[in-house]
Amino acid sequence: MMKLDIQMFAVPFRKVSKTRKRMRRSHNAMEIPGMAKCPSCGEMITPHRVCPNCGTYKGKKVVETKDAE
């Protein structure tokens, strides 16, 4: 097998401008997570999670919290 000193890499034809680079990355920004109000205590929580304040999920007590003691 013959060894060649030619590098076969993909090289861009032109420099990508700042505007085009930023347009491509525009959807990579951080998003604020959706929040819901806990029905039992009114604290703002992420949906479908146990409330860290009161320990309830879907109206049922599932986790014992330090505040309840």
N, C-alpha and C. Protein backbone atom coordinates (compact mmCIF):
# COMPACT_ATOMS: atom_id res chain seq x y z
N MET A 1 0.85 -1.17 0.00
CA MET A 1 0.00 0.00 0.00
C MET A 1 0.90 1.24 0.00
N MET A 2 0.54 2.20 -0.82
CA MET A 2 1.34 3.39 -0.98
C MET A 2 0.92 4.46 0.03
N LYS A 3 1.89 5.08 0.67
CA LYS A 3 1.60 6.12 1.65
C LYS A 3 1.69 7.48 0.96
N LEU A 4 0.58 8.25 1.09
CA LEU A 4 0.55 9.58 0.48
C LEU A 4 0.61 10.65 1.56
N ASP A 5 1.27 11.76 1.26
CA ASP A 5 1.36 12.86 2.20
C ASP A 5 0.25 13.89 1.98
N ILE A 6 -0.76 13.53 1.24
CA ILE A 6 -1.85 14.45 0.95
C ILE A 6 -2.90 14.32 2.05
N GLN A 7 -3.31 15.46 2.63
CA GLN A 7 -4.36 15.45 3.64
C GLN A 7 -5.70 15.66 2.96
N MET A 8 -6.64 14.78 3.22
CA MET A 8 -7.94 14.84 2.57
C MET A 8 -8.99 15.22 3.60
N PHE A 9 -9.00 16.50 4.01
CA PHE A 9 -9.98 16.99 4.97
C PHE A 9 -10.98 17.88 4.26
N ALA A 10 -12.16 17.95 4.83
CA ALA A 10 -13.16 18.89 4.32
C ALA A 10 -12.80 20.28 4.79
N VAL A 11 -12.55 21.17 3.86
CA VAL A 11 -12.15 22.53 4.18
C VAL A 11 -13.21 23.49 3.65
N PRO A 12 -13.69 24.41 4.48
CA PRO A 12 -14.70 25.35 3.99
C PRO A 12 -14.12 26.26 2.92
N PHE A 13 -14.94 26.57 1.93
CA PHE A 13 -14.51 27.41 0.81
C PHE A 13 -14.32 28.85 1.25
N ARG A 14 -15.23 29.33 2.14
CA ARG A 14 -15.13 30.69 2.65
C ARG A 14 -15.34 30.69 4.16
N LYS A 15 -14.89 31.76 4.79
CA LYS A 15 -15.10 31.93 6.22
C LYS A 15 -16.58 32.14 6.49
N VAL A 16 -17.09 31.50 7.54
CA VAL A 16 -18.50 31.69 7.93
C VAL A 16 -18.59 32.99 8.71
N SER A 17 -19.47 33.88 8.27
CA SER A 17 -19.59 35.19 8.90
C SER A 17 -20.21 35.06 10.29
N LYS A 18 -20.04 36.10 11.10
CA LYS A 18 -20.61 36.10 12.45
C LYS A 18 -22.13 36.00 12.41
N THR A 19 -22.73 36.70 11.44
CA THR A 19 -24.19 36.69 11.33
C THR A 19 -24.71 35.30 11.00
N ARG A 20 -24.07 34.65 10.02
CA ARG A 20 -24.52 33.31 9.62
C ARG A 20 -24.29 32.30 10.73
N LYS A 21 -23.18 32.43 11.45
CA LYS A 21 -22.89 31.53 12.57
C LYS A 21 -23.93 31.71 13.67
N ARG A 22 -24.26 32.96 13.98
CA ARG A 22 -25.23 33.24 15.04
C ARG A 22 -26.65 32.83 14.64
N MET A 23 -26.98 32.95 13.37
CA MET A 23 -28.29 32.49 12.90
C MET A 23 -28.41 30.97 13.06
N ARG A 24 -27.33 30.27 12.77
CA ARG A 24 -27.34 28.82 12.89
C ARG A 24 -27.49 28.38 14.35
N ARG A 25 -26.91 29.15 15.26
CA ARG A 25 -26.93 28.79 16.68
C ARG A 25 -28.07 29.45 17.44
N SER A 26 -28.99 30.10 16.76
CA SER A 26 -30.04 30.85 17.44
C SER A 26 -30.97 29.96 18.25
N HIS A 27 -31.14 28.71 17.86
CA HIS A 27 -32.03 27.81 18.60
C HIS A 27 -31.34 27.14 19.78
N ASN A 28 -30.07 27.41 20.02
CA ASN A 28 -29.33 26.79 21.12
C ASN A 28 -29.45 27.56 22.43
N ALA A 29 -30.25 28.61 22.45
CA ALA A 29 -30.36 29.44 23.65
C ALA A 29 -31.06 28.67 24.77
N MET A 30 -30.76 29.07 26.02
CA MET A 30 -31.39 28.45 27.18
C MET A 30 -32.86 28.86 27.25
N GLU A 31 -33.70 27.95 27.71
CA GLU A 31 -35.12 28.24 27.84
C GLU A 31 -35.52 28.20 29.30
N ILE A 32 -36.49 29.01 29.65
CA ILE A 32 -37.03 29.01 31.00
C ILE A 32 -37.96 27.80 31.14
N PRO A 33 -37.80 26.96 32.16
CA PRO A 33 -38.67 25.79 32.29
C PRO A 33 -40.09 26.22 32.63
N GLY A 34 -41.05 25.43 32.18
CA GLY A 34 -42.45 25.71 32.48
C GLY A 34 -42.72 25.51 33.96
N MET A 35 -43.53 26.36 34.53
CA MET A 35 -43.83 26.27 35.95
C MET A 35 -45.34 26.13 36.14
N ALA A 36 -45.71 25.45 37.21
CA ALA A 36 -47.12 25.28 37.56
C ALA A 36 -47.27 25.56 39.05
N LYS A 37 -48.48 25.88 39.45
CA LYS A 37 -48.75 26.18 40.86
C LYS A 37 -49.18 24.89 41.56
N CYS A 38 -48.59 24.62 42.72
CA CYS A 38 -48.96 23.44 43.50
C CYS A 38 -50.40 23.63 44.01
N PRO A 39 -51.28 22.65 43.78
CA PRO A 39 -52.67 22.82 44.21
C PRO A 39 -52.86 22.85 45.72
N SER A 40 -51.93 22.25 46.47
CA SER A 40 -52.14 22.20 47.92
C SER A 40 -51.51 23.38 48.67
N CYS A 41 -50.31 23.82 48.25
CA CYS A 41 -49.66 24.91 48.99
C CYS A 41 -49.51 26.18 48.18
N GLY A 42 -49.67 26.12 46.86
CA GLY A 42 -49.57 27.31 46.03
C GLY A 42 -48.16 27.67 45.61
N GLU A 43 -47.18 26.87 45.95
CA GLU A 43 -45.79 27.12 45.57
C GLU A 43 -45.61 26.83 44.08
N MET A 44 -44.74 27.59 43.40
CA MET A 44 -44.45 27.36 41.99
C MET A 44 -43.47 26.19 41.87
N ILE A 45 -43.86 25.17 41.09
CA ILE A 45 -43.04 23.96 40.92
C ILE A 45 -43.00 23.60 39.44
N THR A 46 -42.06 22.72 39.07
CA THR A 46 -42.07 22.19 37.71
C THR A 46 -43.17 21.14 37.62
N PRO A 47 -43.88 21.07 36.49
CA PRO A 47 -45.00 20.14 36.39
C PRO A 47 -44.56 18.67 36.45
N HIS A 48 -45.45 17.84 36.91
CA HIS A 48 -45.25 16.38 37.01
C HIS A 48 -44.11 16.00 37.95
N ARG A 49 -43.91 16.80 38.99
CA ARG A 49 -42.90 16.51 40.01
C ARG A 49 -43.53 16.66 41.38
N VAL A 50 -42.94 16.01 42.37
CA VAL A 50 -43.39 16.14 43.75
C VAL A 50 -43.03 17.53 44.23
N CYS A 51 -43.95 18.18 44.92
CA CYS A 51 -43.70 19.51 45.44
C CYS A 51 -42.67 19.42 46.57
N PRO A 52 -41.54 20.14 46.45
CA PRO A 52 -40.53 20.08 47.50
C PRO A 52 -40.96 20.79 48.78
N ASN A 53 -41.94 21.67 48.67
CA ASN A 53 -42.38 22.43 49.83
C ASN A 53 -43.30 21.60 50.73
N CYS A 54 -44.31 20.96 50.13
CA CYS A 54 -45.29 20.23 50.96
C CYS A 54 -45.24 18.72 50.76
N GLY A 55 -44.55 18.22 49.71
CA GLY A 55 -44.39 16.78 49.51
C GLY A 55 -45.61 16.10 48.91
N THR A 56 -46.45 16.81 48.18
CA THR A 56 -47.63 16.20 47.57
C THR A 56 -47.45 16.07 46.08
N TYR A 57 -48.18 15.09 45.50
CA TYR A 57 -48.22 14.89 44.06
C TYR A 57 -49.63 14.46 43.70
N LYS A 58 -50.28 15.21 42.84
CA LYS A 58 -51.67 14.96 42.42
C LYS A 58 -52.60 14.88 43.63
N GLY A 59 -52.37 15.74 44.60
CA GLY A 59 -53.25 15.83 45.76
C GLY A 59 -53.01 14.80 46.84
N LYS A 60 -52.01 13.94 46.68
CA LYS A 60 -51.71 12.91 47.68
C LYS A 60 -50.35 13.18 48.30
N LYS A 61 -50.23 12.94 49.60
CA LYS A 61 -48.97 13.11 50.31
C LYS A 61 -48.08 11.90 49.99
N VAL A 62 -46.95 12.15 49.32
CA VAL A 62 -46.07 11.05 48.93
C VAL A 62 -44.70 11.13 49.59
N VAL A 63 -44.28 12.32 50.02
CA VAL A 63 -42.98 12.50 50.64
C VAL A 63 -43.16 13.26 51.94
N GLU A 64 -42.51 12.77 52.97
CA GLU A 64 -42.56 13.47 54.27
C GLU A 64 -41.51 14.59 54.25
N THR A 65 -41.95 15.79 54.55
CA THR A 65 -41.03 16.94 54.52
C THR A 65 -40.67 17.35 55.94
N LYS A 66 -39.60 18.15 56.07
CA LYS A 66 -39.15 18.59 57.38
C LYS A 66 -40.12 19.61 57.98
N ASP A 67 -40.83 20.36 57.13
CA ASP A 67 -41.77 21.36 57.61
C ASP A 67 -42.97 20.73 58.31
N ALA A 68 -43.32 19.50 57.95
CA ALA A 68 -44.50 18.84 58.52
C ALA A 68 -44.25 18.37 59.94
N GLU A 69 -42.99 18.16 60.30
CA GLU A 69 -42.69 17.63 61.64
C GLU A 69 -42.90 18.61 62.75
